[in-house]
Tab-separated table of C-alpha atoms in Angstrom:
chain	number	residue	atom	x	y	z
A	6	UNK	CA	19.239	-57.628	-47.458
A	7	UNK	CA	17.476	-60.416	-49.250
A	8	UNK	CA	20.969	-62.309	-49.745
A	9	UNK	CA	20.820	-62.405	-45.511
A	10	UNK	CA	17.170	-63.514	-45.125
A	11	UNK	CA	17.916	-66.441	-46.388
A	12	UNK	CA	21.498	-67.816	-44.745
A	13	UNK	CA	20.175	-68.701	-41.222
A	14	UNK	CA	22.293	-71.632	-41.233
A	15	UNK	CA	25.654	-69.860	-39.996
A	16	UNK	CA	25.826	-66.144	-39.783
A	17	UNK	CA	29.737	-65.292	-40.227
A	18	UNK	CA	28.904	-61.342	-39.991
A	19	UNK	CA	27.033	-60.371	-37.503
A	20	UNK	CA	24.028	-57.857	-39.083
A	21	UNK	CA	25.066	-54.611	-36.952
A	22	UNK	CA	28.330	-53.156	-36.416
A	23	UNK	CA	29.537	-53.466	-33.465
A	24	UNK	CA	31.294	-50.030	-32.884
A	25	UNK	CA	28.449	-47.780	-34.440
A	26	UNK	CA	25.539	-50.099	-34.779
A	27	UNK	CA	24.940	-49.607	-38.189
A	28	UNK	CA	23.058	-52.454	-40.248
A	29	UNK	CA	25.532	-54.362	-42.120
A	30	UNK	CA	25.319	-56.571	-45.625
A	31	UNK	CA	26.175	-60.406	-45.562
A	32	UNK	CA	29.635	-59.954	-47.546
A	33	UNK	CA	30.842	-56.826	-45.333
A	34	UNK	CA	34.909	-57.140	-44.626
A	35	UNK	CA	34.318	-52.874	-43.282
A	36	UNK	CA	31.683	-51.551	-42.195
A	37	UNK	CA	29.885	-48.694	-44.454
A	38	UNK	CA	28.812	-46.116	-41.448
A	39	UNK	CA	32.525	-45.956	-39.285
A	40	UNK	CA	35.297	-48.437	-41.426
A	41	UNK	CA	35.455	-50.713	-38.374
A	42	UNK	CA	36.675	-54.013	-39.753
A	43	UNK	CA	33.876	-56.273	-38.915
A	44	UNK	CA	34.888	-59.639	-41.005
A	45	UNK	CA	38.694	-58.395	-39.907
A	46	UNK	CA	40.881	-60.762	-37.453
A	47	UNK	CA	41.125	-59.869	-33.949
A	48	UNK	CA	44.482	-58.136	-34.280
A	49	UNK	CA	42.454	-55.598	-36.846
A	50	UNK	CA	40.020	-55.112	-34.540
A	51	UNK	CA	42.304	-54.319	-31.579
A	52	UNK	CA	44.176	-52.113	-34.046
A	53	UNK	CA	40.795	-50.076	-34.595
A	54	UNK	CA	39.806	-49.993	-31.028
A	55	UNK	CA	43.919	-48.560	-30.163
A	56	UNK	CA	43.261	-45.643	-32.709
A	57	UNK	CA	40.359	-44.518	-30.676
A	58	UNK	CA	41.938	-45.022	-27.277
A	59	UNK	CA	45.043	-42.744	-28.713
A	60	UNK	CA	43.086	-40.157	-29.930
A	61	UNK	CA	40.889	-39.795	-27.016
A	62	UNK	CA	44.598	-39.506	-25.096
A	63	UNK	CA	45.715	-36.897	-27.532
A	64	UNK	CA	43.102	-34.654	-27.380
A	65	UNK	CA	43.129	-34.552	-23.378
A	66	UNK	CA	46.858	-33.948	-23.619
A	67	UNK	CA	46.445	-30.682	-26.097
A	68	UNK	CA	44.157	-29.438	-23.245
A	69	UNK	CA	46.222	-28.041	-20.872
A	70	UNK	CA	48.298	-26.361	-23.765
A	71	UNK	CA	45.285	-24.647	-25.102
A	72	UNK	CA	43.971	-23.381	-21.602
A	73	UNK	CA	47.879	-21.720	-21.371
A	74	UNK	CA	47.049	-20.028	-24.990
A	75	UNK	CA	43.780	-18.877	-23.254
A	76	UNK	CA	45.345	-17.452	-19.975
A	77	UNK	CA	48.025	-15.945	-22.189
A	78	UNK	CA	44.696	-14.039	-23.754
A	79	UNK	CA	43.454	-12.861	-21.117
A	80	UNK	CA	46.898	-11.273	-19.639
A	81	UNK	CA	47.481	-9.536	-22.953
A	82	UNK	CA	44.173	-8.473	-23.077
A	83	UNK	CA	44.430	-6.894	-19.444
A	84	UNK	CA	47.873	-5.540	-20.455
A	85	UNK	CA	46.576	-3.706	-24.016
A	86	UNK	CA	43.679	-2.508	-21.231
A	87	UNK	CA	46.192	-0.836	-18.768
A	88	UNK	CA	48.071	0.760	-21.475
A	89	UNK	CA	44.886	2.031	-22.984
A	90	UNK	CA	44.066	3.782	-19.708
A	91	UNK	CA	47.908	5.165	-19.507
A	92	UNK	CA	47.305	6.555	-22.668
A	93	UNK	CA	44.068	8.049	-22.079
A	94	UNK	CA	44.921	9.349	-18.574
A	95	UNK	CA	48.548	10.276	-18.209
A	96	UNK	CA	49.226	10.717	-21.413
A	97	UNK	CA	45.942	12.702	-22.787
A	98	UNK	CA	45.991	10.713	-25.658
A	99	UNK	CA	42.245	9.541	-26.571
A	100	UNK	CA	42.813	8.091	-29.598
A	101	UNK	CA	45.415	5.688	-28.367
A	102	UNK	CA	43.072	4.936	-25.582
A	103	UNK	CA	40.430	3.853	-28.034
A	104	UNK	CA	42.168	1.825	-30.417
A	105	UNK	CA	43.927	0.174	-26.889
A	106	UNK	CA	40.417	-0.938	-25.547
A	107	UNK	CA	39.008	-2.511	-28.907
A	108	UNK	CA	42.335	-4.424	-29.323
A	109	UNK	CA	41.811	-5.593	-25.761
A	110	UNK	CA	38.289	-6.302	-26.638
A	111	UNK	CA	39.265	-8.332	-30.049
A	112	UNK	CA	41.706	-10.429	-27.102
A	113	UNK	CA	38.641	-11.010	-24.820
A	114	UNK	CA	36.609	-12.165	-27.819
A	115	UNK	CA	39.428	-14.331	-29.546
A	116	UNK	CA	39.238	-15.957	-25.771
A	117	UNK	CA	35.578	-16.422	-25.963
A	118	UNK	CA	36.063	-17.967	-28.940
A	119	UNK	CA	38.923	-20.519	-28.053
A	120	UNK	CA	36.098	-22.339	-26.394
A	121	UNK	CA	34.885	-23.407	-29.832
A	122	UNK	CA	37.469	-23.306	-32.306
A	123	UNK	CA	40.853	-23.030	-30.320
A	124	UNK	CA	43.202	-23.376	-33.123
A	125	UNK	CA	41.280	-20.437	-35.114
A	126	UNK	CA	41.247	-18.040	-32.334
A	127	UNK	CA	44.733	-19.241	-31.406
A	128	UNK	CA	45.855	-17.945	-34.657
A	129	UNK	CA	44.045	-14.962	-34.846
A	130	UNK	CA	45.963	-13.784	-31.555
A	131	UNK	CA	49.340	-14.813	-33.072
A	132	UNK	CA	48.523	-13.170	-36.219
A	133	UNK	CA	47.473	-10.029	-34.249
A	134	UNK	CA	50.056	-9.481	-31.320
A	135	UNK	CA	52.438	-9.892	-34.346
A	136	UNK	CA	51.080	-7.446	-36.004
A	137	UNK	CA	50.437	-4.876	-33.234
A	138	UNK	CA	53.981	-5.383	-32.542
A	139	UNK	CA	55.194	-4.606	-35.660
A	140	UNK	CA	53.548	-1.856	-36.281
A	141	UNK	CA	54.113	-0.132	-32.691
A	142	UNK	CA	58.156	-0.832	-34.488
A	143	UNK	CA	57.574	1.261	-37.264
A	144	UNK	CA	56.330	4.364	-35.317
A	145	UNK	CA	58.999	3.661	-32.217
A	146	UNK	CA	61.411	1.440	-32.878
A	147	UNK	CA	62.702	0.646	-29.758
A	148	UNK	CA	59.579	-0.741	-28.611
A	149	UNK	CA	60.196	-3.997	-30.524
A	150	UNK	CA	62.794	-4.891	-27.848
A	151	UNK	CA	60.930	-3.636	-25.045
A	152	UNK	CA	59.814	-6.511	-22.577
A	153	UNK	CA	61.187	-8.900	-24.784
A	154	UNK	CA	61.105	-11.791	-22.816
A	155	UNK	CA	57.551	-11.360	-22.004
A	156	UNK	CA	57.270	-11.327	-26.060
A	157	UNK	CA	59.015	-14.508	-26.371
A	158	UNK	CA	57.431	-15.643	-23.609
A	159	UNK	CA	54.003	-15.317	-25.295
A	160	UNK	CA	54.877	-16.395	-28.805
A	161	UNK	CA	55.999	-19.419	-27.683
A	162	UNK	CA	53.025	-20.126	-25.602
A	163	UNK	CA	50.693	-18.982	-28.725
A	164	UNK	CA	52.585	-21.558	-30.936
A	165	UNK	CA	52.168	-24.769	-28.910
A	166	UNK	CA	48.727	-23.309	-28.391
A	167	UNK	CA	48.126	-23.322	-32.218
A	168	UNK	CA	49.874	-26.986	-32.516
A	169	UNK	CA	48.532	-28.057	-29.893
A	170	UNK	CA	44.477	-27.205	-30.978
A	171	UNK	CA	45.321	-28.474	-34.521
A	172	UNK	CA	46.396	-32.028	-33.033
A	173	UNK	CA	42.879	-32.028	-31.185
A	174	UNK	CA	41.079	-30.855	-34.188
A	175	UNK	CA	42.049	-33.547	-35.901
A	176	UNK	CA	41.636	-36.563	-33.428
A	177	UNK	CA	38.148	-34.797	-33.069
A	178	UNK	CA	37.771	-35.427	-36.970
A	179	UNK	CA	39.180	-38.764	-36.340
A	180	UNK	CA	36.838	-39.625	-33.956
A	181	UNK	CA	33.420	-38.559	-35.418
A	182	UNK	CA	34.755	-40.508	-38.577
A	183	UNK	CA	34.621	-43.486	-36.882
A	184	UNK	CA	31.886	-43.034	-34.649
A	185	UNK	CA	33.674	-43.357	-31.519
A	186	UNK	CA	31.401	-43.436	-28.533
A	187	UNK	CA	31.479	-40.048	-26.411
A	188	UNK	CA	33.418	-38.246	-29.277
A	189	UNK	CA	31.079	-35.440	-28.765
A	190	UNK	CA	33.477	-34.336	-25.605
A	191	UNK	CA	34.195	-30.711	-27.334
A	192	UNK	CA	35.079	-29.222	-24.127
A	193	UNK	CA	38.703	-28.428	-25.377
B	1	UNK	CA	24.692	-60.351	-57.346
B	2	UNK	CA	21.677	-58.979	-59.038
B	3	UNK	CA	21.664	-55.329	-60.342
B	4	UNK	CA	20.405	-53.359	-57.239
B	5	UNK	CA	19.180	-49.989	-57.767
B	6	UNK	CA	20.400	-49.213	-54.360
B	7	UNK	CA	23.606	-48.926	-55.285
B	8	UNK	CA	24.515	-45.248	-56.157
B	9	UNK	CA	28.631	-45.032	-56.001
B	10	UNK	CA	31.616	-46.904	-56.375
B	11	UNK	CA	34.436	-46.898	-54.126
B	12	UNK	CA	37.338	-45.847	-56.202
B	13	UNK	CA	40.177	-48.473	-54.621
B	14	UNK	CA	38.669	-51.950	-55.431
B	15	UNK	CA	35.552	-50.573	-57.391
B	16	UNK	CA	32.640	-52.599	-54.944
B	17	UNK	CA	29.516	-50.939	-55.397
B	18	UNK	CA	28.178	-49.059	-52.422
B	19	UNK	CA	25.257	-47.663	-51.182
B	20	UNK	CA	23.683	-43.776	-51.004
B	21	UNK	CA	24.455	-43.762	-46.930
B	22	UNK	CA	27.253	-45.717	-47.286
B	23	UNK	CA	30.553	-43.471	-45.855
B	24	UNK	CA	32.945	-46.436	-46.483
B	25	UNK	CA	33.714	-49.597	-48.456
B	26	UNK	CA	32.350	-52.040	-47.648
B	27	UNK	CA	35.103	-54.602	-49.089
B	28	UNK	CA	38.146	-52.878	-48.286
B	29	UNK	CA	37.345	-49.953	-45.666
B	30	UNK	CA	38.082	-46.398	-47.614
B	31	UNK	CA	36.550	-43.897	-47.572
B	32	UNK	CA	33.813	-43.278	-50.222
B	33	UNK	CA	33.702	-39.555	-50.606
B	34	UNK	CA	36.202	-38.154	-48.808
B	35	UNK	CA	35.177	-34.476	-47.757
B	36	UNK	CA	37.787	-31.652	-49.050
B	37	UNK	CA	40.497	-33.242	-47.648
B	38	UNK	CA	42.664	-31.269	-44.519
B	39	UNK	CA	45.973	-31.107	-44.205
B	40	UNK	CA	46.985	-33.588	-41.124
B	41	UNK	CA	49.591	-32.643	-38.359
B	42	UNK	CA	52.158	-29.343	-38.546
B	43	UNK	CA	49.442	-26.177	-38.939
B	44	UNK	CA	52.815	-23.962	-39.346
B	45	UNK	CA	53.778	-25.960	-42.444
B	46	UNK	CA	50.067	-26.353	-43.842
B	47	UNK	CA	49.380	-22.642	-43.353
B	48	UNK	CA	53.009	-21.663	-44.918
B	49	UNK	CA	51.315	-19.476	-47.858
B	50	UNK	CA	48.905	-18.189	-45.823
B	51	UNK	CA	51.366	-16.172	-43.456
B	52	UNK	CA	54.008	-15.782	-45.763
B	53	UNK	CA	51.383	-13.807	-47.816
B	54	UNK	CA	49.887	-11.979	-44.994
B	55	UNK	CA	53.384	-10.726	-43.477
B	56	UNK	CA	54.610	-9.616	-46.822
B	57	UNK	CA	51.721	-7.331	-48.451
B	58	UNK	CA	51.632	-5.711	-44.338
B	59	UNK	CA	55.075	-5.081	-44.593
B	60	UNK	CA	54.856	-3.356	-47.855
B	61	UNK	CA	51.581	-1.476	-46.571
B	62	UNK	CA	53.017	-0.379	-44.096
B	63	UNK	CA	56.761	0.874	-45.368
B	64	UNK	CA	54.169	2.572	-47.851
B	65	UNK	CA	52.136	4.250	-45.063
B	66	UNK	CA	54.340	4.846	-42.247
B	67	UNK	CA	57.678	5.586	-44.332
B	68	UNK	CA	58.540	8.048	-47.137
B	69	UNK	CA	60.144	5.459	-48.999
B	70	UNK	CA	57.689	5.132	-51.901
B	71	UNK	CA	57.077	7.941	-54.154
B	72	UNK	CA	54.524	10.404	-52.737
B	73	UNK	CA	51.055	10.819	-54.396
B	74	UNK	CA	49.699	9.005	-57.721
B	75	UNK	CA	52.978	7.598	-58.618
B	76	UNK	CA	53.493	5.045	-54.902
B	77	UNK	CA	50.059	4.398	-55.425
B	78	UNK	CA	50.791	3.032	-58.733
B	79	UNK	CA	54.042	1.427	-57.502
B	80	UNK	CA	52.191	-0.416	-54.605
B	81	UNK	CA	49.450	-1.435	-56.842
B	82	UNK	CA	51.346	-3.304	-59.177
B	83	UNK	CA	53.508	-4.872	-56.366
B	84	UNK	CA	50.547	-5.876	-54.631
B	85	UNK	CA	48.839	-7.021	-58.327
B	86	UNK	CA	52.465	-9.448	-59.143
B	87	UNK	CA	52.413	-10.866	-55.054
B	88	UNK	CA	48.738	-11.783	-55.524
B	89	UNK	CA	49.173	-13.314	-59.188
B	90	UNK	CA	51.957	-15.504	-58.043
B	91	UNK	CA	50.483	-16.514	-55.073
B	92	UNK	CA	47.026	-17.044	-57.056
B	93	UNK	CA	49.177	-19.399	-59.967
B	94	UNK	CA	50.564	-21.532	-56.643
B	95	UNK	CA	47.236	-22.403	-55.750
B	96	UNK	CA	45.701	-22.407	-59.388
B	97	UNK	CA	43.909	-25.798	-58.908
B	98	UNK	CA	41.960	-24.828	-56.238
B	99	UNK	CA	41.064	-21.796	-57.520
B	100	UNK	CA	39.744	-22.876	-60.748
B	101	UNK	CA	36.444	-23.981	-60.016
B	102	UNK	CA	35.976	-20.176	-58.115
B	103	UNK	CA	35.828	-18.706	-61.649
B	104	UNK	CA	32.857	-20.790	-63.064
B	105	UNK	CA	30.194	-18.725	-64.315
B	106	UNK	CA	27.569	-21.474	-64.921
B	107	UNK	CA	26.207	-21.378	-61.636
B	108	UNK	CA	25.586	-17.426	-61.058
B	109	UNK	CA	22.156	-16.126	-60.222
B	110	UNK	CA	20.931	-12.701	-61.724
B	111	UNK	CA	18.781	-12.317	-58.615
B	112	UNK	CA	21.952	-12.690	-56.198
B	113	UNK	CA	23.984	-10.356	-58.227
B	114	UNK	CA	21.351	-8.203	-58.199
B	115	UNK	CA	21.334	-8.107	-54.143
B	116	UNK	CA	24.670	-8.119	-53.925
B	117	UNK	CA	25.168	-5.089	-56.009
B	118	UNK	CA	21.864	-3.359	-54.215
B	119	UNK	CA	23.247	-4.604	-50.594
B	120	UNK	CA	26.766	-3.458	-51.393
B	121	UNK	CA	25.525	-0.056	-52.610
B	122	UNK	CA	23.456	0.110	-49.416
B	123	UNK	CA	26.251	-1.042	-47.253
B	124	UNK	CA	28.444	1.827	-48.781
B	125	UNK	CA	25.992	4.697	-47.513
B	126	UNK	CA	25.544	3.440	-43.926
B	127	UNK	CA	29.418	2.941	-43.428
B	128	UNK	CA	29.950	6.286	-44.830
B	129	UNK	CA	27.381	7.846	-42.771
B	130	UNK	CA	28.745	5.685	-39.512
B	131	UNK	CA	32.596	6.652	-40.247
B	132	UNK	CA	31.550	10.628	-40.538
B	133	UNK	CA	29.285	10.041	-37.221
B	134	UNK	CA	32.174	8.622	-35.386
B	135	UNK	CA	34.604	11.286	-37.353
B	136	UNK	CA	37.014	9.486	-39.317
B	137	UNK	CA	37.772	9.790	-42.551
B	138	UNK	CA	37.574	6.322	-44.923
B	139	UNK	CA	39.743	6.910	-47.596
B	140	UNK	CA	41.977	6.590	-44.665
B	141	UNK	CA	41.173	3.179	-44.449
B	142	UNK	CA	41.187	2.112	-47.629
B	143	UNK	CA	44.312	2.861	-49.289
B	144	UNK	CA	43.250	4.505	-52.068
B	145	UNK	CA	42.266	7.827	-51.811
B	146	UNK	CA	40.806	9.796	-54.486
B	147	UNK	CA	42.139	12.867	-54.416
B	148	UNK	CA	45.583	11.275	-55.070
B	149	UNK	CA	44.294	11.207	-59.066
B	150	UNK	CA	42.857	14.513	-58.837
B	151	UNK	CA	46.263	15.632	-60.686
B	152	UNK	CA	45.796	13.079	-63.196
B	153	UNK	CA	43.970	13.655	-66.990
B	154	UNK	CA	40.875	11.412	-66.223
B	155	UNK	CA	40.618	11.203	-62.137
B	156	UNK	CA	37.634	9.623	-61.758
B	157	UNK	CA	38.176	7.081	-64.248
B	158	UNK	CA	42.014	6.608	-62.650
B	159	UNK	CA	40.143	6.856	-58.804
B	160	UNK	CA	37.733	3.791	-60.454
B	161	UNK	CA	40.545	1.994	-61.944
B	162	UNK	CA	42.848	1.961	-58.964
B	163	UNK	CA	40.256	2.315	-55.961
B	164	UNK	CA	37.148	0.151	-57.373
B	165	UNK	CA	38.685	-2.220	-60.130
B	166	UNK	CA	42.016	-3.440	-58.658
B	167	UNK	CA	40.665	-4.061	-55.020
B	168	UNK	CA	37.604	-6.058	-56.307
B	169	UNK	CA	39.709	-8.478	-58.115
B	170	UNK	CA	42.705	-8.713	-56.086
B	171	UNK	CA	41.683	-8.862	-52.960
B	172	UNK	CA	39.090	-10.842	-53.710
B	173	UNK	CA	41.337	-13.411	-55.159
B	174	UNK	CA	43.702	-12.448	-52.168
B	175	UNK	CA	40.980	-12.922	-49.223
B	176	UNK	CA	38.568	-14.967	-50.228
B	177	UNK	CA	40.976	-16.838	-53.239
B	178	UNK	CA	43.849	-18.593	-51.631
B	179	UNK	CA	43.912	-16.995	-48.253
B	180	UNK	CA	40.307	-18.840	-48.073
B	181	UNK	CA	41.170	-21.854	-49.354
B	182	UNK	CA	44.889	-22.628	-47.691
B	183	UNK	CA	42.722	-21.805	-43.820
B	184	UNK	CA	40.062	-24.238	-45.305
B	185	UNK	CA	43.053	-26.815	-45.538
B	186	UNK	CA	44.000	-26.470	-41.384
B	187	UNK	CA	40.375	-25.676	-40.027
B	188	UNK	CA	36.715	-26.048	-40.756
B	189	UNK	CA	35.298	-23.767	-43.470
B	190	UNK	CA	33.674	-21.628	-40.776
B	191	UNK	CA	36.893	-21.221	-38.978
B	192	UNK	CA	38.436	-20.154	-42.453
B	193	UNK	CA	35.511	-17.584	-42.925
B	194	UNK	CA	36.123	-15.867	-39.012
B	195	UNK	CA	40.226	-15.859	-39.731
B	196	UNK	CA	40.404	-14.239	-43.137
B	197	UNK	CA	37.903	-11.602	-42.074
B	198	UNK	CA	39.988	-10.607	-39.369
B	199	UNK	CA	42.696	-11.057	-41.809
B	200	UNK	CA	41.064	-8.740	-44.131
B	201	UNK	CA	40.551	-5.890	-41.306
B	202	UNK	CA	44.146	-5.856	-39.810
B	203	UNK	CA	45.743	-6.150	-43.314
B	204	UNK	CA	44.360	-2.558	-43.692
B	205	UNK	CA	46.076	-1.192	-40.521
B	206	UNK	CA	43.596	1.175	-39.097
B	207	UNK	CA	41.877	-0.525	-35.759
B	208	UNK	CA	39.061	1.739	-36.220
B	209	UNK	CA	37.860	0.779	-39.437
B	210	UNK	CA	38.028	-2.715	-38.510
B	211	UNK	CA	34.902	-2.416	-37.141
B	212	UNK	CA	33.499	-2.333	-40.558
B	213	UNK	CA	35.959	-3.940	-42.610
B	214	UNK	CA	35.619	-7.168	-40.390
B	215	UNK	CA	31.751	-7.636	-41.207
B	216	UNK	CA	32.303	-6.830	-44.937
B	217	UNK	CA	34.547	-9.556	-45.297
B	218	UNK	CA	32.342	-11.476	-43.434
B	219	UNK	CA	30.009	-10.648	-46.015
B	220	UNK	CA	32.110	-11.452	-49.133
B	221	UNK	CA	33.272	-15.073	-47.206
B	222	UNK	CA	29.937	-15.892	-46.956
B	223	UNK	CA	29.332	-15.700	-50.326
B	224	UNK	CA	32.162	-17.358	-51.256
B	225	UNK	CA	31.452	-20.145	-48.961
B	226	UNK	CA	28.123	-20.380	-49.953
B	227	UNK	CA	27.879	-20.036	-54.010
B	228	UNK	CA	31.685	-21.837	-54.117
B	229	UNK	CA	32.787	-18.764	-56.205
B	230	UNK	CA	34.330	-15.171	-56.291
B	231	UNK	CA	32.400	-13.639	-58.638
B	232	UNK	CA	29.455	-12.430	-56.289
B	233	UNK	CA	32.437	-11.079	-53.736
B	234	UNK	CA	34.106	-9.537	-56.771
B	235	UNK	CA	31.153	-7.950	-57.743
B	236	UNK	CA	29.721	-6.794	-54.376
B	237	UNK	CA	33.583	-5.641	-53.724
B	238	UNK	CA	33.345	-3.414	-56.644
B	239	UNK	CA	29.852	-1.510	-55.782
B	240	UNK	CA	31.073	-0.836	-52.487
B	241	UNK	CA	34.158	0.740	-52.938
B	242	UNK	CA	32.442	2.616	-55.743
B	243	UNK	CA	29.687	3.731	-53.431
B	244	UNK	CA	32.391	4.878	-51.489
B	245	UNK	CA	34.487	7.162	-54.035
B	246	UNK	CA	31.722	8.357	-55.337
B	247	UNK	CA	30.519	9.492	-51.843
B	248	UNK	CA	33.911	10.853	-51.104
B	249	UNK	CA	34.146	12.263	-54.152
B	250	UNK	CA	30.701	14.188	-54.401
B	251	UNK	CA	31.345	15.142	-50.787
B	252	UNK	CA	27.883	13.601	-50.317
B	253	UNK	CA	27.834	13.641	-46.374
C-alpha cells in the first residue's frame, strides 16, 4: 500500500482489477481475488477473458440435456403412479400400491431437486430406477426385459443427464473462481 | 520489502508471500488454498468406487434376502457379515488417505457424544413406536434380526455383536467413510450428504423403512460433515440399533 503512495510518476498496474475490482499491490503479475493476469500481455488477457466466454457456452449447452433428465422424471414418476393404482385397484394389492406412490413421490422430489443440484438428483434417479429394476428381477424375472427399449431409452437419457450437470457444475465452479460477471445464472 | 505483518501465507509454487484475503498469487496466479479439490470432467469415472460398491453389497443383500442361496438362520447371517466386513475393509484401505483424518480423536466433545448417544436413544423409541403405528415390523428392515441368535449360547451378546457392533462400524465407514468422501469428490459436500442418505435407505431394500432410514443417515452425514469425523456417527449408530434390539427384544411396544 505504502510502496504505491509513493510512485505517482508512472503507474504500470493499475490499483483495481479489472475483472473483479479488487484492490491490487504495485508488483501484482495476478491478481489475489480472481487470478486475472493484470501485469500479463494482451494475449494472456484474451486467454482469461476466452475461458469465461467458454464456460458460460458450456453451461447453456448442458441445459437442454438436464431439462430431458427432468422430463424423463416426471414420466417415470407418472408411470411408477399408474402402476401403483393397477396394483391397488385391479390387482387388490395395497402394499404394492403404497410402496408404488412413495417411489413416485421420491421421482417428483428428485425433480424438485434437479432445480438445485441436477447432477445429485440426476444420480439419485439412476441409482434408483436401477435398483427398482433389479429388484422387480429377482422376484419376476422376466420383468427385466419387459419394455426394454423404454429402459434403454431412459438410462441413456439419465447418463448424459448426469454428464451433462457435472460439466455445468464445474464451469459454475470455474466461474465463481474467477469472479466472472453474472456467474450467479444458477438457473440450470 | 519490509516485514509486513499482513502477510499470513505463502503460495506454495514460487513461495511470494500473500495476504489473509488473498485467494491467489499474486506473482504467478495459483491458487493459495485450494478447497478439497474435485475431480474435473467424467462423473462415471470419478464416482467408479462409489457404484461399484453400492451395486455389489445390493446384490449380495439381496441374493441373501430374496434367494435361499445362503445358509438359513445364524449361520448366512454370519456368512453375509463377514462378506460385507472384507468388501468394506478393502474398499476402506483404497481410500485410506482420506479416511485417516475421520479417525482423530483429539477433536471429540463429551457434550456431543453425550447428545448423540441421548438423541440416538430417543430416536430409537419414536421409530419403533412409528414402525408398530404404521404396522411393520423393523427387524425387517434392518437385516439383523434378533431372534436369528436366539439358538445361539449368549443371544443377546451375539444379537449386540452382529446387530449393534458390526453395523456401527461398517456402515459407518461404508456410508459416511468412502461412500461420503468419493460423492464429495464429483459434487458439493451437501450434495454428498442428500446422495449417500438415499444411498443408505435403498441399500436396505425395504421402501417403507426408507422413510426413516433416509433422515437417520441424514443425521449421521451431518455429523460427519460437521465434526470431520466418524466417531460421533459410529457412536450414535451404535445406541440406535441398540435401542432397537433391545426394544424388539423386550417386546417393549
Amino acid at each position: 500500500m505504502e510502496a504505491s503512495l509513493s510512485s505517482s510518476d508512472s503507474p504500470v498496474v493499475p490499483l483495481k482489477c479489472e475483472n473483479c475490482a479488487t484492490a491490487l499491490a504495485a508488483d501484482s503479475k495476478f491478481c489475489p481475488g480472481c487470478s486475472y493476469p493484470v501485469g500479463g500481455s494482451e494475449e494472456q488477457k484474451m486467454q482469461f477473458r476466452i475461458r469465461i466466454v467458454r464456460n458460460k457456452e458450456l453451461i447453456k449447452a448442458s441445459k437442454e440435456k438436464i431439462q430431458t433428465a427432468k422430463i424423463i422424471m416426471y414420466v417415470l414418476s407418472g408411470l411408477t403412479l399408474l402402476q401403483g393404482l393397477y396394483q391397488g385397484f385391479a390387482e387388490d394389492n395395497f402394499n404394492g400400491m403404497v410402496v408404488n406412490w412413495l417411489v413416485a413421490f421420491i421421482y417428483l422430489i428428485m425433480v424438485a431437486w434437479a432445480d438445485k443440484n441436477p447432477f445429485a438428483a440426476t444420480l439419485s434417479v439412476f441409482i434408483l430406477f436401477i435398483t427398482v429394476n433389479l429388484v422387480n428381477a429377482f422376484f419376476f424375472p422376466a420383468t427385466l426385459f419387459s419394455g426394454i427399449i423404454l429402459k434403454i431409452i431412459v438410462i441413456g437419457g439419465l447418463i448424459k443427464g448426469i454428464s451433462s450437470a457435472k460439466q455445468a457444475q464445474d464451469s459454475l465452479n470455474e466461474l465463481e473462481k474467477v469472479k466472472a460477471a453474472n456467474n450467479r445464472d444458477r438457473e440450470l | 520489502m519490509t516485514a509486513n505483518s499482513d502477510y499470513t501465507q505463502a503460495c506454495a509454487r514460487c513461495g511470494s508471500l500473500a495476504g489473509p484475503h488473498d485467494i491467489f498469487c499474486g506473482q504467478c496466479g495459483r491458487e493459495l488454498a485450494p478447497a478439497l479439490q474435485q475431480a474435473r470432467g467424467d462423473a462415471f469415472a470419478a464416482l467408479t468406487p462409489a457404484l461399484v460398491y453400492y451395486f455389489l453389497t445390493l446384490f449380495l443383500l439381496m441374493v441373501y434376502k430374496f434367494t435361499p442361496a445362503f445358509p438359513s438362520g445364524f449361520e448366512g447371517q454370519v456368512v453375509i457379515s463377514l462378506i460385507d466386513i472384507v468388501i468394506v475393509i478393502a474398499f476402506a484401505l483404497h481410500a485410506r488417505q482420506d479416511l485417516a483424518p475421520l479417525f482423530s480423536v483429539s477433536q471429540l466433545r463429551f457434550r456431543l457424544v453425550v447428545l448423540t448417544i441421548a438423541g440416538a436413544l430417543a430416536g430409537s423409541l419414536v421409530i419403533a413406536a412409528l414402525a408398530k403405528f404404521i404396522n411393520i415390523s423393523i427387524s425387517d428392515d434392518v437385516f439383523y434380526d434378533p431372534y436369528l441368535f436366539q439358538d445361539t449360547q449368549y443371544p443377546m451378546l451375539i444379537s449386540i455383536l452382529f446387530i449393534c457392533v458390526q453395523p456401527a462400524i461398517f456402515e459407518e465407514l461404508a456410508f459416511r467413510g468412502f461412500l461420503f468422501g468419493n460423492l464429495q469428490r464429483v459434487t458439493s459436500p451437501l450434495g454428498a450428504l442428500y446422495i449417500s442418505s438415499f444411498l443408505f435407505g435403498l441399500m436396505h431394500l425395504s421402501y417403507i423403512s426408507m422413510i426413516w432410514l433416509v433422515p437417520i443417515g441424514l443425521a449421521f452425514a451431518y455429523l460427519r460433515l460437521r465434526y470431520n469425523t466418524l466417531w460421533y456417527g459410529m457412536i450414535g449408530h451404535f445406541f440406535y440399533n441398540l435401542g432397537i434390539t433391545l426394544i424388539e427384544y423386550y417386546q417393549l411396544f
